[in-house]
């Protein structure tokens, strides 16, 4: 089939590191030609969290059809691809193997490049997608999801510096655990935010772990334990919906105040290295929380930063960001061999540009 020159350098992206099976095709400029995303939420919900084995099997079952549909919608043949980019880590090993090996197979058959994408790098480069913030390097990134909570200076493709991270739970994990304590469906974050809207945030005074301490690390396990103790203080069956709403609101306030405090420190650290550009980007599922966005917006403004949060569908796991990270790497002439491993643990700092 005839393709124009932009489509002739298209990139197929594949995401399968956790519980979302996703594929996307971008043209050479980064324009999204087609995308598909299948959440496995319903498969994992009865277990109250992601079951790795179920996730891997679901990726295996759904990925071939999903990729075929995405390519058809993009109107492309596999030979039109300049590269196939797949998340190779960090994440759940089964899903990483399924996605990255499927991508290698396509690249091998189509005779195009393969790119092993670091999932965190894909989140980090999202604000550079055409039509979003147009973020120029360097910028400060807060990544807050179910699996990660970290501050990163994004200095270039493959050039990242970790400023701080959680020393125990991730922020989304804390939302999920507190959601479970309150009897909310998994994942707890969105339901907890809705419940908190009708609650009194001043009724319970939960701790703000590490607030005011130097640096910008996080700790959330003490906060979660304090909520568990507050819930346990109610006799069996006595926790009303109004009580649960007050606990949710008080927890969310503690969370937001901790994030705001850590943000002040992170912005100061960033400014000491890069005095001029002042962009704070927040991404990951927790960035979908309106109270979190509002609080970060306020502290960013105080520090002379502007806050950018990608639209919610690009904050959470998706394949557009994987294809985009692939395109960014491709533009630098980078590619990976078919022996590139799937890496459950793959810190951003281990990437080299
Ligand atoms: O980025 P994500 O979709 O997946 C990964 O963890 O990689 O993030 C999911 C996390 C879950 O912990 C979920 O509860 C949380 O993001 N989350 C929220 C909200 N929406 C999603 N947390 C708080 N408020 C929300 N509105
Ligand atoms: Zn993610």
mmCIF file of C-alpha atoms and ligand atoms in Angstrom:
data_model
loop_
_atom_site.group_PDB
_atom_site.id
_atom_site.type_symbol
_atom_site.label_atom_id
_atom_site.label_comp_id
_atom_site.label_asym_id
_atom_site.label_seq_id
_atom_site.Cartn_x
_atom_site.Cartn_y
_atom_site.Cartn_z
ATOM 1 C CA UNK A 1 0.000 0.000 0.000
ATOM 2 C CA UNK A 2 1.097 3.565 -0.594
ATOM 3 C CA UNK A 3 2.010 5.524 2.518
ATOM 4 C CA UNK A 4 3.080 9.130 2.892
ATOM 5 C CA UNK A 5 6.577 9.845 4.136
ATOM 6 C CA UNK A 6 5.468 10.538 7.727
ATOM 7 C CA UNK A 7 3.593 7.248 8.019
ATOM 8 C CA UNK A 8 6.512 5.435 6.458
ATOM 9 C CA UNK A 9 8.425 6.176 9.655
ATOM 10 C CA UNK A 10 5.650 5.147 11.985
ATOM 11 C CA UNK A 11 6.330 3.553 15.365
ATOM 12 C CA UNK A 12 4.210 0.864 17.008
ATOM 13 C CA UNK A 13 4.215 0.989 20.807
ATOM 14 C CA UNK A 14 3.243 -1.863 23.141
ATOM 15 C CA UNK A 15 2.550 -1.623 26.887
ATOM 16 C CA UNK A 16 2.115 -4.707 29.089
ATOM 17 C CA UNK A 17 4.065 -4.018 32.295
ATOM 18 C CA UNK A 18 1.143 -4.210 34.714
ATOM 19 C CA UNK A 19 -2.605 -4.624 34.207
ATOM 20 C CA UNK A 20 -3.163 -2.635 31.023
ATOM 21 C CA UNK A 21 -2.702 -4.241 27.614
ATOM 22 C CA UNK A 22 -2.184 -1.418 25.134
ATOM 23 C CA UNK A 23 -0.981 -0.684 21.601
ATOM 24 C CA UNK A 24 -0.558 2.597 19.720
ATOM 25 C CA UNK A 25 0.831 3.755 16.396
ATOM 26 C CA UNK A 26 2.407 7.209 16.016
ATOM 27 C CA UNK A 27 3.631 8.788 12.808
ATOM 28 C CA UNK A 28 7.120 10.302 12.576
ATOM 29 C CA UNK A 29 5.904 13.609 14.025
ATOM 30 C CA UNK A 30 4.335 11.930 17.053
ATOM 31 C CA UNK A 31 0.767 12.218 15.810
ATOM 32 C CA UNK A 32 -1.370 9.369 17.139
ATOM 33 C CA UNK A 33 -2.667 7.350 14.178
ATOM 34 C CA UNK A 34 -4.449 4.740 16.312
ATOM 35 C CA UNK A 35 -4.491 3.467 19.884
ATOM 36 C CA UNK A 36 -6.148 0.686 21.847
ATOM 37 C CA UNK A 37 -6.187 -0.007 25.567
ATOM 38 C CA UNK A 38 -7.687 -2.907 27.442
ATOM 39 C CA UNK A 39 -7.805 -2.640 31.223
ATOM 40 C CA UNK A 40 -7.713 -5.914 33.140
ATOM 41 C CA UNK A 41 -9.259 -4.200 36.160
ATOM 42 C CA UNK A 42 -12.298 -6.479 36.243
ATOM 43 C CA UNK A 43 -10.118 -9.604 36.133
ATOM 44 C CA UNK A 44 -8.079 -8.492 39.151
ATOM 45 C CA UNK A 45 -10.766 -6.705 41.206
ATOM 46 C CA UNK A 46 -12.020 -9.856 43.008
ATOM 47 C CA UNK A 47 -8.471 -10.318 44.380
ATOM 48 C CA UNK A 48 -8.111 -6.706 45.554
ATOM 49 C CA UNK A 49 -4.933 -6.154 43.506
ATOM 50 C CA UNK A 50 -3.038 -7.218 40.400
ATOM 51 C CA UNK A 51 -2.355 -10.982 40.233
ATOM 52 C CA UNK A 52 0.831 -11.328 38.100
ATOM 53 C CA UNK A 53 -0.068 -14.718 36.632
ATOM 54 C CA UNK A 54 -3.543 -13.568 35.572
ATOM 55 C CA UNK A 55 -2.033 -10.396 34.104
ATOM 56 C CA UNK A 56 0.531 -12.310 32.002
ATOM 57 C CA UNK A 57 -2.094 -14.692 30.638
ATOM 58 C CA UNK A 58 -4.436 -11.826 29.791
ATOM 59 C CA UNK A 59 -1.673 -9.973 27.911
ATOM 60 C CA UNK A 60 -0.939 -13.148 25.984
ATOM 61 C CA UNK A 61 -4.608 -13.583 25.105
ATOM 62 C CA UNK A 62 -5.355 -9.980 24.122
ATOM 63 C CA UNK A 63 -2.193 -8.491 22.648
ATOM 64 C CA UNK A 64 -2.268 -10.079 19.155
ATOM 65 C CA UNK A 65 -5.847 -8.927 18.442
ATOM 66 C CA UNK A 66 -5.232 -5.516 19.948
ATOM 67 C CA UNK A 67 -2.124 -4.904 17.816
ATOM 68 C CA UNK A 68 -3.871 -6.106 14.659
ATOM 69 C CA UNK A 69 -6.819 -3.745 15.269
ATOM 70 C CA UNK A 70 -4.490 -0.814 16.009
ATOM 71 C CA UNK A 71 -2.498 -1.380 12.814
ATOM 72 C CA UNK A 72 -5.700 -1.705 10.773
ATOM 73 C CA UNK A 73 -7.099 1.523 12.192
ATOM 74 C CA UNK A 74 -3.799 3.282 11.451
ATOM 75 C CA UNK A 75 -4.092 1.976 7.878
ATOM 76 C CA UNK A 76 -0.580 0.575 7.979
ATOM 77 C CA UNK A 77 1.170 -2.605 7.010
ATOM 78 C CA UNK A 78 3.879 -3.935 9.350
ATOM 79 C CA UNK A 79 6.443 -3.156 6.631
ATOM 80 C CA UNK A 80 5.546 0.533 7.023
ATOM 81 C CA UNK A 81 6.973 0.600 10.548
ATOM 82 C CA UNK A 82 10.326 2.184 11.318
ATOM 83 C CA UNK A 83 10.328 0.488 14.715
ATOM 84 C CA UNK A 84 8.388 -1.461 17.301
ATOM 85 C CA UNK A 85 8.811 -0.124 20.836
ATOM 86 C CA UNK A 86 7.752 -2.199 23.821
ATOM 87 C CA UNK A 87 7.967 -1.713 27.564
ATOM 88 C CA UNK A 88 10.787 -3.981 28.737
ATOM 89 C CA UNK A 89 10.722 -2.900 32.399
ATOM 90 C CA UNK A 90 10.234 -2.151 35.191
ATOM 91 C CA UNK A 91 7.084 -4.137 35.939
ATOM 92 C CA UNK A 92 5.713 -7.640 36.269
ATOM 93 C CA UNK A 93 8.030 -10.065 34.523
ATOM 94 C CA UNK A 94 5.343 -12.184 32.824
ATOM 95 C CA UNK A 95 3.706 -9.236 31.098
ATOM 96 C CA UNK A 96 7.071 -7.715 30.183
ATOM 97 C CA UNK A 97 8.141 -10.942 28.491
ATOM 98 C CA UNK A 98 4.849 -11.266 26.599
ATOM 99 C CA UNK A 99 4.909 -7.666 25.301
ATOM 100 C CA UNK A 100 8.584 -7.324 24.497
ATOM 101 C CA UNK A 101 8.864 -10.703 22.794
ATOM 102 C CA UNK A 102 5.752 -10.068 20.745
ATOM 103 C CA UNK A 103 7.338 -6.763 19.667
ATOM 104 C CA UNK A 104 10.612 -8.487 18.786
ATOM 105 C CA UNK A 105 8.731 -10.999 16.646
ATOM 106 C CA UNK A 106 7.040 -8.228 14.684
ATOM 107 C CA UNK A 107 10.292 -6.298 14.269
ATOM 108 C CA UNK A 108 12.087 -9.421 13.100
ATOM 109 C CA UNK A 109 9.389 -10.300 10.577
ATOM 110 C CA UNK A 110 8.943 -6.720 9.349
ATOM 111 C CA UNK A 111 12.663 -5.994 9.192
ATOM 112 C CA UNK A 112 12.410 -2.884 11.349
ATOM 113 C CA UNK A 113 14.073 -1.767 14.571
ATOM 114 C CA UNK A 114 13.192 -2.934 18.065
ATOM 115 C CA UNK A 115 13.258 -0.563 21.018
ATOM 116 C CA UNK A 116 13.213 -1.809 24.623
ATOM 117 C CA UNK A 117 11.468 0.983 26.493
ATOM 118 C CA UNK A 118 11.845 1.819 30.156
ATOM 119 C CA UNK A 119 8.279 2.355 31.418
ATOM 120 C CA UNK A 120 9.384 5.202 33.696
ATOM 121 C CA UNK A 121 11.111 6.943 30.794
ATOM 122 C CA UNK A 122 7.854 6.685 28.840
ATOM 123 C CA UNK A 123 6.013 8.458 31.695
ATOM 124 C CA UNK A 124 8.843 10.988 31.933
ATOM 125 C CA UNK A 125 8.788 11.957 28.246
ATOM 126 C CA UNK A 126 4.975 12.169 27.934
ATOM 127 C CA UNK A 127 4.813 15.984 28.382
ATOM 128 C CA UNK A 128 6.904 16.280 25.204
ATOM 129 C CA UNK A 129 4.193 14.654 23.078
ATOM 130 C CA UNK A 130 3.106 17.057 20.342
ATOM 131 C CA UNK A 131 0.051 19.025 21.435
ATOM 132 C CA UNK A 132 0.746 18.728 25.177
ATOM 133 C CA UNK A 133 3.127 20.961 27.168
ATOM 134 C CA UNK A 134 5.833 20.975 24.498
ATOM 135 C CA UNK A 135 8.164 20.579 27.464
ATOM 136 C CA UNK A 136 11.793 21.423 26.744
ATOM 137 C CA UNK A 137 14.560 19.837 28.849
ATOM 138 C CA UNK A 138 15.183 20.122 31.724
ATOM 139 C CA UNK A 139 12.022 19.806 33.813
ATOM 140 C CA UNK A 140 11.050 18.391 37.185
ATOM 141 C CA UNK A 141 8.861 15.283 37.210
ATOM 142 C CA UNK A 142 6.772 13.861 40.037
ATOM 143 C CA UNK A 143 5.714 10.335 39.172
ATOM 144 C CA UNK A 144 2.997 9.092 41.521
ATOM 145 C CA UNK A 145 1.294 5.832 40.592
ATOM 146 C CA UNK A 146 0.332 2.513 42.130
ATOM 147 C CA UNK A 147 3.901 1.265 41.789
ATOM 148 C CA UNK A 148 6.065 4.402 41.918
ATOM 149 C CA UNK A 149 6.500 7.635 43.830
ATOM 150 C CA UNK A 150 9.564 9.552 42.789
ATOM 151 C CA UNK A 151 11.034 12.934 41.905
ATOM 152 C CA UNK A 152 13.164 13.026 38.796
ATOM 153 C CA UNK A 153 14.964 15.757 36.879
ATOM 154 C CA UNK A 154 14.370 15.045 33.201
ATOM 155 C CA UNK A 155 17.484 16.423 31.535
ATOM 156 C CA UNK A 156 17.297 14.733 28.139
ATOM 157 C CA UNK A 157 16.339 11.454 26.514
ATOM 158 C CA UNK A 158 18.083 8.826 28.633
ATOM 159 C CA UNK A 159 19.311 11.480 31.078
ATOM 160 C CA UNK A 160 17.544 11.380 34.413
ATOM 161 C CA UNK A 161 18.510 12.140 37.969
ATOM 162 C CA UNK A 162 16.550 10.768 40.884
ATOM 163 C CA UNK A 163 16.002 13.457 43.539
ATOM 164 C CA UNK A 164 13.869 11.440 45.926
ATOM 165 C CA UNK A 165 11.476 8.530 46.201
ATOM 166 C CA UNK A 166 9.312 6.616 48.607
ATOM 167 C CA UNK A 167 11.112 4.610 51.234
ATOM 168 C CA UNK A 168 8.134 2.255 51.635
ATOM 169 C CA UNK A 169 4.730 2.323 49.871
ATOM 170 C CA UNK A 170 3.905 4.157 46.648
ATOM 171 C CA UNK A 171 1.305 6.945 46.895
ATOM 172 C CA UNK A 172 -1.271 5.038 44.820
ATOM 173 C CA UNK A 173 -0.640 1.947 46.920
ATOM 174 C CA UNK A 174 -1.501 3.995 50.038
ATOM 175 C CA UNK A 175 -4.758 5.167 48.401
ATOM 176 C CA UNK A 176 -5.526 1.548 47.492
ATOM 177 C CA UNK A 177 -4.776 0.168 50.963
ATOM 178 C CA UNK A 178 -6.860 2.845 52.681
ATOM 179 C CA UNK A 179 -9.632 2.211 50.141
ATOM 180 C CA UNK A 180 -9.576 -1.445 51.134
ATOM 181 C CA UNK A 181 -9.759 -0.540 54.847
ATOM 182 C CA UNK A 182 -12.854 1.536 54.081
ATOM 183 C CA UNK A 183 -14.436 -1.264 52.051
ATOM 184 C CA UNK A 184 -14.114 0.550 48.707
ATOM 185 C CA UNK A 185 -13.682 -1.309 45.417
ATOM 186 C CA UNK A 186 -10.138 -1.749 44.051
ATOM 187 C CA UNK A 187 -8.308 0.311 42.895
ATOM 188 C CA UNK A 188 -9.179 2.561 45.814
ATOM 189 C CA UNK A 189 -7.913 5.952 44.582
ATOM 190 C CA UNK A 190 -10.824 7.125 42.428
ATOM 191 C CA UNK A 191 -13.495 5.800 44.836
ATOM 192 C CA UNK A 192 -11.683 7.325 47.807
ATOM 193 C CA UNK A 193 -11.552 10.717 46.106
ATOM 194 C CA UNK A 194 -15.319 10.580 45.495
ATOM 195 C CA UNK A 195 -16.030 9.544 49.096
ATOM 196 C CA UNK A 196 -13.698 12.233 50.491
ATOM 197 C CA UNK A 197 -15.746 14.925 48.729
ATOM 198 C CA UNK A 198 -18.535 14.541 51.326
ATOM 199 C CA UNK A 199 -16.248 14.108 54.343
ATOM 200 C CA UNK A 200 -14.782 16.396 57.009
ATOM 201 C CA UNK A 201 -10.982 16.553 56.534
ATOM 202 C CA UNK A 202 -10.520 18.057 60.017
ATOM 203 C CA UNK A 203 -12.117 15.217 61.995
ATOM 204 C CA UNK A 204 -9.032 12.977 62.096
ATOM 205 C CA UNK A 205 -5.480 14.270 62.395
ATOM 206 C CA UNK A 206 -3.336 11.740 60.549
ATOM 207 C CA UNK A 207 0.483 12.026 60.441
ATOM 208 C CA UNK A 208 2.332 13.808 57.614
ATOM 209 C CA UNK A 209 5.368 11.488 57.336
ATOM 210 C CA UNK A 210 8.715 13.180 56.588
ATOM 211 C CA UNK A 211 7.046 16.604 56.210
ATOM 212 C CA UNK A 212 9.550 19.360 56.884
ATOM 213 C CA UNK A 213 12.508 16.965 56.706
ATOM 214 C CA UNK A 214 15.359 17.751 54.293
ATOM 215 C CA UNK A 215 15.213 16.235 50.824
ATOM 216 C CA UNK A 216 12.117 15.063 49.012
ATOM 217 C CA UNK A 217 11.721 11.382 49.884
ATOM 218 C CA UNK A 218 8.279 10.058 50.750
ATOM 219 C CA UNK A 219 7.007 7.602 53.331
ATOM 220 C CA UNK A 220 3.390 6.478 53.400
ATOM 221 C CA UNK A 221 3.276 3.336 55.500
ATOM 222 C CA UNK A 222 2.890 5.209 58.825
ATOM 223 C CA UNK A 223 -0.025 7.166 57.391
ATOM 224 C CA UNK A 224 -1.698 3.953 56.267
ATOM 225 C CA UNK A 225 -1.144 2.400 59.722
ATOM 226 C CA UNK A 226 -2.679 5.451 61.421
ATOM 227 C CA UNK A 227 -5.762 5.101 59.217
ATOM 228 C CA UNK A 228 -5.945 1.374 60.029
ATOM 229 C CA UNK A 229 -5.885 2.227 63.750
ATOM 230 C CA UNK A 230 -8.637 4.841 63.323
ATOM 231 C CA UNK A 231 -10.804 2.282 61.506
ATOM 232 C CA UNK A 232 -10.068 -0.387 64.129
ATOM 233 C CA UNK A 233 -11.186 1.987 66.900
ATOM 234 C CA UNK A 234 -14.771 1.659 65.660
ATOM 235 C CA UNK A 235 -16.622 -1.365 67.056
ATOM 236 C CA UNK A 236 -17.402 -4.030 64.455
ATOM 237 C CA UNK A 237 -20.058 -2.753 62.019
ATOM 238 C CA UNK A 238 -20.211 0.706 63.617
ATOM 239 C CA UNK A 239 -18.304 2.613 60.911
ATOM 240 C CA UNK A 240 -21.005 4.593 59.100
ATOM 241 C CA UNK A 241 -20.684 5.936 55.571
ATOM 242 C CA UNK A 242 -20.275 9.433 57.075
ATOM 243 C CA UNK A 243 -17.430 8.183 59.314
ATOM 244 C CA UNK A 244 -15.766 6.544 56.302
ATOM 245 C CA UNK A 245 -16.106 9.796 54.336
ATOM 246 C CA UNK A 246 -14.461 11.739 57.209
ATOM 247 C CA UNK A 247 -11.593 9.227 57.317
ATOM 248 C CA UNK A 248 -11.204 9.401 53.517
ATOM 249 C CA UNK A 249 -11.168 13.213 53.557
ATOM 250 C CA UNK A 250 -8.709 13.361 56.482
ATOM 251 C CA UNK A 251 -6.412 10.823 54.801
ATOM 252 C CA UNK A 252 -6.537 12.654 51.470
ATOM 253 C CA UNK A 253 -5.696 15.946 53.207
ATOM 254 C CA UNK A 254 -2.661 14.355 54.894
ATOM 255 C CA UNK A 255 -1.575 12.901 51.563
ATOM 256 C CA UNK A 256 -1.973 16.192 49.744
ATOM 257 C CA UNK A 257 -0.085 18.121 52.436
ATOM 258 C CA UNK A 258 2.782 15.651 52.309
ATOM 259 C CA UNK A 259 2.972 15.885 48.516
ATOM 260 C CA UNK A 260 2.911 19.691 48.716
ATOM 261 C CA UNK A 261 5.670 19.770 51.347
ATOM 262 C CA UNK A 262 7.858 17.367 49.375
ATOM 263 C CA UNK A 263 7.178 19.398 46.202
ATOM 264 C CA UNK A 264 8.557 22.565 47.835
ATOM 265 C CA UNK A 265 11.761 20.738 48.669
ATOM 266 C CA UNK A 266 12.009 19.085 45.234
ATOM 267 C CA UNK A 267 11.540 22.411 43.426
ATOM 268 C CA UNK A 268 14.245 24.010 45.593
ATOM 269 C CA UNK A 269 16.629 21.147 44.751
ATOM 270 C CA UNK A 270 15.793 21.455 41.057
ATOM 271 C CA UNK A 271 16.286 25.228 41.052
ATOM 272 C CA UNK A 272 19.681 24.918 42.725
ATOM 273 C CA UNK A 273 20.844 23.004 39.620
ATOM 274 C CA UNK A 274 18.700 24.663 36.961
ATOM 275 C CA UNK A 275 17.800 28.216 37.982
ATOM 276 C CA UNK A 276 15.856 29.120 34.883
ATOM 277 C CA UNK A 277 13.358 26.670 33.419
ATOM 278 C CA UNK A 278 10.587 26.173 35.936
ATOM 279 C CA UNK A 279 8.256 23.426 34.862
ATOM 280 C CA UNK A 280 6.840 20.833 37.248
ATOM 281 C CA UNK A 281 5.179 17.846 35.598
ATOM 282 C CA UNK A 282 3.045 15.407 37.589
ATOM 283 C CA UNK A 283 2.133 12.044 36.122
ATOM 284 C CA UNK A 284 0.910 8.584 37.142
ATOM 285 C CA UNK A 285 -2.563 7.530 38.313
ATOM 286 C CA UNK A 286 -2.539 9.663 41.481
ATOM 287 C CA UNK A 287 -2.081 12.753 39.275
ATOM 288 C CA UNK A 288 -5.721 12.218 38.281
ATOM 289 C CA UNK A 289 -6.740 13.298 41.824
ATOM 290 C CA UNK A 290 -8.133 16.837 41.787
ATOM 291 C CA UNK A 291 -7.052 17.692 45.333
ATOM 292 C CA UNK A 292 -3.501 16.584 44.479
ATOM 293 C CA UNK A 293 -3.459 18.664 41.300
ATOM 294 C CA UNK A 294 -4.845 21.744 43.074
ATOM 295 C CA UNK A 295 -2.310 21.547 45.914
ATOM 296 C CA UNK A 296 0.627 21.014 43.568
ATOM 297 C CA UNK A 297 -0.582 23.878 41.381
ATOM 298 C CA UNK A 298 -0.606 26.174 44.419
ATOM 299 C CA UNK A 299 2.900 25.286 45.683
ATOM 300 C CA UNK A 300 4.254 25.418 42.127
ATOM 301 C CA UNK A 301 2.886 28.943 41.703
ATOM 302 C CA UNK A 302 4.473 29.996 45.023
ATOM 303 C CA UNK A 303 7.856 28.792 43.745
ATOM 304 C CA UNK A 304 7.430 30.421 40.331
ATOM 305 C CA UNK A 305 6.891 27.082 38.601
ATOM 306 C CA UNK A 306 4.129 26.180 36.224
ATOM 307 C CA UNK A 307 2.455 22.822 36.768
ATOM 308 C CA UNK A 308 1.606 20.530 33.914
ATOM 309 C CA UNK A 309 -0.405 17.331 34.303
ATOM 310 C CA UNK A 310 -1.079 15.319 31.150
ATOM 311 C CA UNK A 311 -4.734 14.411 30.533
ATOM 312 C CA UNK A 312 -5.727 11.500 32.812
ATOM 313 C CA UNK A 313 -5.622 8.878 30.022
ATOM 314 C CA UNK A 314 -1.958 9.779 29.375
ATOM 315 C CA UNK A 315 -1.112 9.936 33.116
ATOM 316 C CA UNK A 316 -2.089 6.320 33.616
ATOM 317 C CA UNK A 317 -0.468 3.439 31.744
ATOM 318 C CA UNK A 318 -0.905 3.579 27.968
ATOM 319 C CA UNK A 319 0.940 2.683 24.775
ATOM 320 C CA UNK A 320 1.039 6.191 23.269
ATOM 321 C CA UNK A 321 3.762 7.117 25.761
ATOM 322 C CA UNK A 322 5.706 3.958 24.918
ATOM 323 C CA UNK A 323 5.571 4.661 21.173
ATOM 324 C CA UNK A 324 6.563 8.281 21.857
ATOM 325 C CA UNK A 325 9.568 7.264 23.971
ATOM 326 C CA UNK A 326 10.472 4.928 21.084
ATOM 327 C CA UNK A 327 10.258 7.804 18.629
ATOM 328 C CA UNK A 328 12.427 10.017 20.832
ATOM 329 C CA UNK A 329 15.059 7.280 21.017
ATOM 330 C CA UNK A 330 14.787 6.516 17.318
ATOM 331 C CA UNK A 331 15.436 10.170 16.496
ATOM 332 C CA UNK A 332 18.730 9.856 18.349
ATOM 333 C CA UNK A 333 19.621 6.800 16.290
ATOM 334 C CA UNK A 334 19.151 4.441 19.212
ATOM 335 C CA UNK A 335 17.890 0.877 18.961
ATOM 336 C CA UNK A 336 18.083 -2.370 20.928
ATOM 337 C CA UNK A 337 19.125 -5.886 20.030
ATOM 338 C CA UNK A 338 16.784 -8.866 20.091
ATOM 339 C CA UNK A 339 18.711 -10.039 23.131
ATOM 340 C CA UNK A 340 17.515 -7.056 25.194
ATOM 341 C CA UNK A 341 16.169 -8.544 28.447
ATOM 342 C CA UNK A 342 12.847 -7.952 30.194
ATOM 343 C CA UNK A 343 13.776 -6.243 33.458
ATOM 344 C CA UNK A 344 11.384 -6.319 36.441
ATOM 345 C CA UNK A 345 13.651 -3.801 38.148
ATOM 346 C CA UNK A 346 15.090 -1.045 35.955
ATOM 347 C CA UNK A 347 15.789 2.300 37.674
ATOM 348 C CA UNK A 348 15.727 5.347 35.384
ATOM 349 C CA UNK A 349 19.257 6.319 36.346
ATOM 350 C CA UNK A 350 20.557 3.132 34.719
ATOM 351 C CA UNK A 351 19.603 4.414 31.255
ATOM 352 C CA UNK A 352 22.286 5.961 29.134
ATOM 353 C CA UNK A 353 21.414 8.421 26.379
HETATM 354 O O1 LIG B 1 -0.415 4.931 36.761
HETATM 355 P P1 LIG B 1 -1.420 3.908 37.156
HETATM 356 O O2 LIG B 1 -2.667 3.767 36.316
HETATM 357 O O3 LIG B 1 -0.815 2.465 37.205
HETATM 358 C C1 LIG B 1 0.379 2.156 37.819
HETATM 359 O O4 LIG B 1 0.368 1.996 39.063
HETATM 360 O O5 LIG B 1 1.405 2.078 37.091
HETATM 361 O O6 LIG B 1 -1.823 4.253 38.664
HETATM 362 C C2 LIG B 1 -2.800 3.549 39.370
HETATM 363 C C3 LIG B 1 -2.871 4.112 40.762
HETATM 364 C C4 LIG B 1 -3.771 3.290 41.676
HETATM 365 O O7 LIG B 1 -3.093 3.112 42.899
HETATM 366 C C5 LIG B 1 -4.989 4.173 41.839
HETATM 367 O O8 LIG B 1 -5.686 3.996 43.056
HETATM 368 C C6 LIG B 1 -4.393 5.559 41.738
HETATM 369 O O9 LIG B 1 -3.397 5.442 40.731
HETATM 370 N N1 LIG B 1 -5.393 6.550 41.360
HETATM 371 C C7 LIG B 1 -5.811 7.549 42.169
HETATM 372 C C8 LIG B 1 -6.835 8.227 41.465
HETATM 373 N N2 LIG B 1 -6.994 7.625 40.238
HETATM 374 C C9 LIG B 1 -6.096 6.597 40.196
HETATM 375 N N3 LIG B 1 -5.408 7.910 43.395
HETATM 376 C C10 LIG B 1 -6.022 8.968 43.937
HETATM 377 N N4 LIG B 1 -7.019 9.664 43.353
HETATM 378 C C11 LIG B 1 -7.454 9.336 42.117
HETATM 379 N N5 LIG B 1 -8.423 10.018 41.535
HETATM 380 ZN ZN1 LIG B 2 2.977 3.469 34.899
#
